[in-house]
Coordinates of C-alpha atoms in Angstrom, one line a residue:
M251 CA 0.0 0.0 0.0
A252 CA 3.0 2.3 0.6
G253 CA 3.8 2.0 -3.2
Y254 CA 0.2 3.0 -4.1
R255 CA 0.4 6.0 -1.7
D256 CA 3.6 7.1 -3.4
L257 CA 1.9 6.6 -6.8
L258 CA -1.1 8.8 -5.8
R259 CA 1.3 11.5 -4.6
T260 CA 2.7 11.8 -8.1
P261 CA 1.4 15.2 -9.4
G262 CA -1.9 14.8 -11.3
V263 CA -2.3 11.0 -10.7
G264 CA -4.8 11.2 -7.8
R265 CA -6.8 14.0 -9.4
I266 CA -7.1 12.4 -12.9
M267 CA -8.0 9.0 -11.3
A268 CA -10.7 10.5 -9.1
A269 CA -12.1 12.5 -12.0
Q270 CA -12.2 9.6 -14.4
L271 CA -13.8 7.3 -11.9
T272 CA -16.6 9.9 -11.3
A273 CA -17.0 10.4 -15.1
R274 CA -17.3 6.7 -15.6
F275 CA -19.6 6.1 -12.6
P276 CA -22.7 6.3 -14.9
N277 CA -21.4 3.3 -16.7
G278 CA -22.5 1.1 -13.8
M279 CA -25.9 2.8 -13.6
T280 CA -27.2 3.5 -17.1
S281 CA -28.1 0.0 -18.3
L282 CA -30.0 -0.9 -15.2
A283 CA -31.8 2.5 -15.1
I284 CA -32.9 2.2 -18.7
L285 CA -34.1 -1.4 -18.1
L286 CA -36.1 -0.3 -15.1
H287 CA -37.5 2.8 -16.8
V288 CA -38.6 1.2 -20.1
E289 CA -40.1 -1.8 -18.2
F290 CA -42.0 0.6 -16.0
V291 CA -43.3 2.7 -18.9
T292 CA -44.2 -0.2 -21.3
G293 CA -44.8 -3.0 -18.8
S294 CA -42.6 -5.3 -20.8
Y295 CA -39.1 -6.7 -20.0
G296 CA -38.9 -7.7 -23.7
A297 CA -39.2 -4.1 -24.8
A298 CA -36.7 -3.0 -22.2
G299 CA -34.3 -5.6 -23.4
L300 CA -34.6 -4.3 -27.0
V301 CA -33.8 -0.8 -25.8
L302 CA -30.9 -2.0 -23.8
A303 CA -29.6 -4.1 -26.7
A304 CA -29.7 -0.9 -28.9
T305 CA -27.7 1.0 -26.3
S306 CA -25.1 -1.8 -26.1
V307 CA -24.8 -1.9 -29.9
G308 CA -24.2 1.8 -29.9
Q309 CA -21.5 1.6 -27.2
A310 CA -19.8 -1.3 -29.1
I311 CA -19.7 0.7 -32.3
A312 CA -18.6 3.9 -30.7
G313 CA -15.6 2.5 -28.7
P314 CA -12.9 2.5 -31.4
V315 CA -14.5 5.2 -33.5
T316 CA -14.8 8.0 -30.9
S317 CA -11.4 6.9 -29.4
R318 CA -9.8 7.4 -32.7
W319 CA -11.5 10.8 -33.2
M320 CA -9.5 12.1 -30.2
G321 CA -6.4 11.9 -32.3
I322 CA -8.0 14.0 -35.0
W323 CA -10.0 16.6 -33.1
G324 CA -8.4 16.5 -29.7
M325 CA -9.6 14.8 -26.5
R326 CA -11.4 17.8 -25.0
R327 CA -13.5 18.4 -28.2
V328 CA -14.5 14.8 -28.6
L329 CA -15.3 14.3 -24.9
T330 CA -17.3 17.5 -24.7
T331 CA -19.3 16.7 -27.8
T332 CA -20.1 13.1 -26.9
L333 CA -20.9 14.1 -23.3
A334 CA -23.5 16.7 -24.5
V335 CA -25.2 14.4 -27.0
C336 CA -25.3 11.5 -24.5
A337 CA -26.8 13.8 -21.8
V338 CA -29.5 15.0 -24.1
A339 CA -30.4 11.5 -25.3
I340 CA -30.8 10.2 -21.8
T341 CA -32.7 13.2 -20.7
V342 CA -35.2 12.8 -23.6
L343 CA -35.5 9.1 -22.9
A344 CA -36.4 10.0 -19.2
L345 CA -38.8 12.8 -19.8
V346 CA -40.6 11.8 -23.1
E347 CA -43.1 8.9 -23.0
T348 CA -43.1 7.4 -26.4
V349 CA -43.1 4.1 -28.3
V350 CA -40.5 1.3 -28.1
P351 CA -38.8 2.1 -31.5
V352 CA -38.2 5.7 -30.5
Y353 CA -36.8 4.5 -27.1
M354 CA -34.5 2.2 -29.1
V355 CA -33.2 5.1 -31.3
L356 CA -32.6 7.2 -28.1
G357 CA -30.8 4.2 -26.5
L358 CA -28.7 3.8 -29.7
I359 CA -27.8 7.5 -29.7
A360 CA -26.9 7.4 -26.0
G361 CA -24.6 4.3 -26.7
L362 CA -23.0 5.9 -29.7
S363 CA -22.2 9.1 -27.8
T364 CA -20.9 7.4 -24.6
P365 CA -17.8 9.6 -23.8
P366 CA -14.6 7.6 -24.4
V367 CA -13.2 8.5 -20.9
Q368 CA -11.7 5.0 -20.4
S369 CA -9.6 5.2 -23.6
A370 CA -8.6 8.8 -22.9
V371 CA -7.4 8.2 -19.3
R372 CA -5.4 5.1 -20.3
T373 CA -3.7 7.1 -23.0
I374 CA -2.9 9.8 -20.5
Y375 CA -1.4 7.5 -17.8
P376 CA 2.0 6.8 -19.5
K377 CA 2.5 10.6 -19.7
L378 CA 2.0 11.1 -15.9
V379 CA 4.4 8.5 -14.4
N380 CA 7.7 6.9 -15.0
S381 CA 8.0 3.4 -16.5
R382 CA 8.5 1.7 -13.1
Q383 CA 5.1 3.1 -11.9
L384 CA 3.0 2.4 -15.0
T385 CA 2.2 -1.2 -14.4
P386 CA 1.1 -0.5 -10.7
L387 CA -0.9 2.4 -12.0
F388 CA -2.8 0.2 -14.5
S389 CA -3.4 -2.3 -11.7
L390 CA -4.7 0.4 -9.4
D391 CA -7.0 1.7 -12.1
A392 CA -8.4 -1.8 -12.8
S393 CA -8.9 -2.3 -9.0
L394 CA -10.6 1.0 -8.2
Q395 CA -13.0 0.6 -11.1
E396 CA -14.6 -2.2 -9.1
I397 CA -16.0 0.6 -6.9
I398 CA -18.2 1.5 -9.8
W399 CA -19.6 -1.9 -10.1
I400 CA -20.1 -2.3 -6.3
V401 CA -21.7 1.0 -5.5
A402 CA -23.4 2.3 -8.7
P403 CA -26.0 -0.5 -9.2
V404 CA -27.0 -0.2 -5.5
V405 CA -27.4 3.6 -5.7
I406 CA -29.4 3.5 -9.0
T407 CA -31.7 0.7 -7.8
L408 CA -32.4 2.6 -4.5
V409 CA -33.2 5.8 -6.3
A410 CA -35.4 4.1 -9.0
T411 CA -37.4 2.1 -6.4
Q412 CA -37.8 5.0 -3.9
A413 CA -38.0 8.1 -6.1
G414 CA -38.9 6.7 -9.5
T415 CA -37.1 5.8 -12.7
V416 CA -37.3 9.3 -14.1
P417 CA -35.3 10.8 -11.2
A418 CA -32.9 7.9 -11.5
L419 CA -32.1 8.7 -15.2
L420 CA -31.8 12.4 -14.4
L421 CA -29.4 11.5 -11.6
I422 CA -27.3 9.7 -14.2
V423 CA -27.3 12.9 -16.4
A424 CA -26.2 15.0 -13.5
I425 CA -23.3 12.7 -12.6
L426 CA -22.4 12.4 -16.3
I427 CA -22.2 16.2 -16.7
S428 CA -20.4 16.9 -13.5
G429 CA -18.0 14.0 -13.6
G430 CA -17.4 14.5 -17.3
A431 CA -16.7 18.2 -16.8
W432 CA -14.3 17.5 -14.0
F433 CA -12.4 15.1 -16.2
I434 CA -12.4 17.3 -19.3
L435 CA -11.2 20.3 -17.4
S436 CA -8.4 18.4 -15.7
P437 CA -5.1 20.0 -16.7
E438 CA -3.7 16.6 -17.8
V439 CA -6.4 16.2 -20.4
G440 CA -5.4 19.6 -21.9
R441 CA -1.7 18.8 -21.8
V442 CA -1.7 15.5 -23.5
R443 CA -2.3 15.5 -27.3
I444 CA -2.8 12.3 -29.2
P445 CA -1.1 12.4 -32.6
R446 CA -3.3 11.6 -35.6
S447 CA -2.9 7.9 -36.6
R448 CA -1.7 7.4 -40.1
R449 CA -3.2 3.9 -40.4
S450 CA -6.8 3.1 -41.3
I451 CA -9.2 2.2 -38.6
G452 CA -9.0 -1.4 -37.4
K453 CA -5.4 -1.9 -38.6
V454 CA -4.2 -1.8 -34.9
L455 CA -6.0 -5.2 -34.5
A456 CA -3.3 -6.7 -36.7
K457 CA -0.9 -6.4 -33.8
P458 CA -1.1 -9.8 -32.0
P459 CA -1.0 -8.3 -28.4
V460 CA -4.0 -6.0 -29.2
L461 CA -6.0 -8.8 -30.8
L462 CA -5.2 -11.1 -28.0
A463 CA -6.2 -8.5 -25.4
T464 CA -9.5 -8.0 -27.2
V465 CA -10.2 -11.7 -27.4
I466 CA -9.3 -12.3 -23.7
G467 CA -11.2 -9.3 -22.6
F468 CA -14.3 -10.8 -24.5
L469 CA -13.9 -14.1 -22.6
L470 CA -13.1 -12.6 -19.2
I471 CA -16.0 -10.2 -19.2
G472 CA -18.3 -12.9 -20.7
A473 CA -17.5 -15.0 -17.6
C474 CA -18.3 -12.1 -15.3
A475 CA -21.6 -11.4 -17.1
A476 CA -22.6 -15.1 -16.9
V477 CA -21.9 -15.0 -13.1
E478 CA -24.1 -11.9 -12.7
A479 CA -27.0 -13.6 -14.5
G480 CA -26.5 -16.8 -12.4
V481 CA -26.4 -14.9 -9.1
V482 CA -29.6 -13.0 -9.9
A483 CA -31.3 -16.2 -10.9
T484 CA -30.1 -18.1 -7.8
F485 CA -31.4 -15.5 -5.4
D486 CA -34.8 -14.8 -6.8
H487 CA -34.2 -12.1 -9.3
G488 CA -31.8 -9.9 -7.4
G489 CA -32.7 -9.8 -3.7
L490 CA -30.4 -8.6 -1.0
E491 CA -28.4 -11.9 -1.2
A492 CA -27.7 -11.4 -4.9
G493 CA -26.3 -7.9 -4.2
L494 CA -24.1 -9.1 -1.4
V495 CA -22.7 -12.0 -3.4
L496 CA -21.9 -9.8 -6.4
A497 CA -20.3 -7.3 -4.0
V498 CA -18.1 -10.0 -2.6
F499 CA -17.1 -10.9 -6.2
S500 CA -16.1 -7.3 -6.9
I501 CA -14.3 -7.0 -3.5
G502 CA -12.2 -10.0 -4.4
S503 CA -11.2 -8.3 -7.6
L504 CA -10.3 -5.1 -5.7
A505 CA -8.3 -7.1 -3.2
G506 CA -6.4 -9.0 -6.0
G507 CA -5.6 -5.8 -7.9
L508 CA -4.2 -4.1 -4.8
S509 CA -2.3 -7.1 -3.6
F510 CA -0.7 -8.2 -6.9
G511 CA -0.4 -4.9 -8.8
H512 CA 3.3 -4.5 -7.9
I513 CA 4.3 -7.9 -9.3
P514 CA 6.2 -7.6 -12.6
I515 CA 4.4 -8.9 -15.7
G516 CA 6.0 -11.8 -17.5
R517 CA 4.7 -13.8 -20.4
W518 CA 2.9 -16.3 -18.1
A519 CA 1.2 -13.6 -16.0
M520 CA -2.1 -13.6 -17.9
A521 CA -2.3 -17.4 -17.8
R522 CA -1.7 -17.5 -14.1
R523 CA -4.2 -14.8 -13.3
L524 CA -6.9 -16.2 -15.5
G525 CA -6.2 -19.6 -14.0
I526 CA -7.3 -18.2 -10.6
V527 CA -10.5 -17.0 -12.2
A528 CA -11.1 -20.3 -13.9
V529 CA -10.5 -22.3 -10.7
G530 CA -12.8 -20.1 -8.6
L531 CA -15.6 -20.2 -11.2
S532 CA -15.3 -23.9 -11.7
L533 CA -15.8 -24.4 -8.0
T534 CA -19.1 -22.4 -8.0
V535 CA -20.9 -25.3 -9.8
V536 CA -20.5 -27.5 -6.7
S537 CA -23.1 -25.8 -4.6
L538 CA -25.5 -22.8 -4.8
N539 CA -25.2 -22.2 -1.0
I540 CA -24.7 -18.5 -0.4
W541 CA -21.6 -19.0 1.7
W542 CA -20.0 -21.4 -0.9
L543 CA -20.8 -19.0 -3.8
G544 CA -19.4 -16.1 -1.8
G545 CA -16.2 -17.9 -1.1
T546 CA -15.6 -19.2 -4.6
L547 CA -16.5 -15.9 -6.3
F548 CA -14.2 -14.1 -3.9
L549 CA -11.4 -16.5 -5.1
A550 CA -12.3 -16.0 -8.7
G551 CA -12.5 -12.2 -8.3
I552 CA -8.9 -12.2 -7.0
G553 CA -7.7 -12.8 -10.6
I554 CA -9.9 -10.3 -12.4
A555 CA -8.3 -6.9 -11.8
P556 CA -4.8 -8.3 -12.1
A557 CA -5.8 -9.9 -15.5
L558 CA -7.2 -6.5 -16.7
A559 CA -4.0 -4.8 -15.6
V560 CA -2.1 -7.2 -17.9
L561 CA -4.5 -6.3 -20.8
F562 CA -3.9 -2.6 -20.3
A563 CA -0.1 -2.9 -20.0
M564 CA 0.4 -5.3 -22.9
T565 CA -1.7 -3.0 -25.1
S566 CA 0.3 0.1 -24.1
V567 CA 3.7 -1.4 -24.8
S568 CA 2.6 -2.9 -28.2
V569 CA 1.3 0.2 -30.1
K570 CA 2.4 3.7 -31.0
F571 CA 1.1 6.5 -28.8
S572 CA -1.1 7.6 -31.7
E573 CA -2.8 4.2 -31.7
T574 CA -3.3 3.7 -28.0
A575 CA -6.8 5.3 -27.7
E576 CA -8.2 3.3 -30.7
A577 CA -6.6 0.1 -29.3
Y578 CA -8.3 0.6 -25.9
G579 CA -11.5 1.3 -27.8
W580 CA -11.4 -2.0 -29.5
I581 CA -10.7 -3.8 -26.2
G582 CA -13.7 -2.0 -24.7
T583 CA -15.8 -3.2 -27.6
G584 CA -14.6 -6.7 -27.1
Q585 CA -15.6 -6.5 -23.5
L586 CA -19.1 -5.2 -24.3
I587 CA -19.7 -8.0 -26.8
G588 CA -18.4 -10.4 -24.2
A589 CA -20.9 -9.1 -21.7
A590 CA -23.7 -9.5 -24.1
A591 CA -22.6 -13.0 -25.1
G592 CA -22.1 -14.1 -21.5
S593 CA -25.5 -12.9 -20.5
A594 CA -27.2 -14.5 -23.5
V595 CA -25.6 -17.9 -23.0
A596 CA -26.2 -17.9 -19.3
G597 CA -29.9 -16.9 -19.9
F598 CA -30.5 -19.8 -22.2
L599 CA -28.8 -22.2 -19.8
I600 CA -30.8 -20.9 -16.9
D601 CA -34.0 -21.4 -18.8
G602 CA -33.0 -24.9 -19.7
T603 CA -31.2 -26.3 -16.7
G604 CA -31.6 -23.7 -13.9
P605 CA -29.2 -21.2 -12.3
Q606 CA -26.4 -23.7 -12.2
G607 CA -26.1 -23.5 -16.0
A608 CA -25.0 -19.9 -15.7
Y609 CA -22.0 -21.0 -13.5
W610 CA -21.1 -23.7 -16.0
A611 CA -21.1 -21.0 -18.7
A612 CA -19.0 -18.7 -16.6
A613 CA -16.5 -21.4 -15.9
A614 CA -16.3 -22.3 -19.7
F615 CA -15.6 -18.7 -20.6
A616 CA -12.8 -18.4 -18.0
I617 CA -11.3 -21.8 -19.0
A618 CA -11.4 -20.8 -22.6
G619 CA -9.6 -17.5 -21.7
T620 CA -6.9 -19.5 -19.8
V621 CA -6.4 -21.9 -22.7
V622 CA -6.0 -18.9 -25.1
A623 CA -3.5 -17.3 -22.8
V624 CA -1.4 -20.6 -22.5
A625 CA -1.6 -21.3 -26.2
C626 CA -0.6 -17.8 -27.2
V627 CA 1.9 -17.2 -24.4
R628 CA 4.7 -16.3 -26.9
A629 CA 2.5 -13.4 -28.1
F630 CA 2.5 -11.7 -24.7
P631 CA 5.3 -9.2 -24.2
D632 CA 7.7 -9.7 -21.3
L633 CA 7.5 -6.6 -19.2
R634 CA 9.6 -7.6 -16.3
H635 CA 12.6 -5.6 -17.5
R636 CA 10.9 -3.4 -20.1
D637 CA 9.3 0.0 -20.2
P638 CA 5.6 -0.5 -20.7
S639 CA 5.0 2.9 -22.2
P640 CA 3.7 3.2 -25.8
I641 CA 6.1 3.2 -28.8
P642 CA 6.9 6.9 -29.6
D643 CA 5.6 8.3 -32.8
T644 CA 8.6 9.4 -34.9
E645 CA 6.9 11.9 -37.0
P646 CA 7.0 15.6 -36.0
V647 CA 3.9 16.4 -33.8
G648 CA 2.5 19.8 -33.3
T649 CA 2.0 21.0 -29.8
I650 CA -0.9 23.0 -28.3
T651 CA 0.3 26.1 -26.3

């Protein structure tokens, strides 16, 4: 923990991390709030699912596109524009009672305009710290984002059930604007300029580490999504027990990230960390007892944030600085598709075999991720004695004064 305290004392690191976590806080609230609101207005979970699917499609498309735009028009301009459009779309969705197709369009617009804060901040990190601090910083970032997934769903559910779904959506807009403004106005965002990439969009996926990070992110988040579906189904559609068990899952990830973030990343780091996740999720199928599930999910969680830290570090070291934002955008898209796939597979298995089927699906996703990490171990960069910063762009780059 002393190492993390020193890291947070580095000028700008604590501020930019707090700002980006606040700006990203709505990510843990929006899907659930839209689901609850559309179901309340239409009386149909099917309709709510369609709107949510449209939102997710928009987010998946936007990831690499808006991230790449930051190298063309600048971070602040892209973040401000997307923030404004997203806030308006969610506000209209909250205040205007309309038909499902219109809700789907609004959801799609909100997804397409989700501000690329995650890509932006992970592009900024290498400019704030020295090479020795970068890997722990990625690990701390992956760990602290668990706060979003622990607190945000609880907050939005409480507001939606006690005050109504419209206030819940307007709360998201308020946090989106205030957190986004804090991040956009941070000095670090103004100081770092992403050079324009000279390669066409998607070419960054030709780099094996980026493609590997996208695939493994898909499988890892697919496993997490299957777990969430299984826990909700196990404890009667999301009662107090479900919230507690999922919180333990996230706390395990937080603990793992903080405990192992200082460990140097070798070629086998991803396989070992995913192996922990796979073992923990495989053990969940033994029993649906709350104590057993809590213990096994805590174990599985220990590997999640450390695995994500490897994803971020291996991506950073493998691409030019001008390509980092787009690369992280593709990884985010892979994770979104993984979440949708994990939820869908788990849902079918729950309908067919009961809640235990979701845990089988989660274990299968995690085992597949471990197999990919082992089979492709030579494609992972060895960062134990290497600067994990992005490759410098050699072309002259104009500066903003």
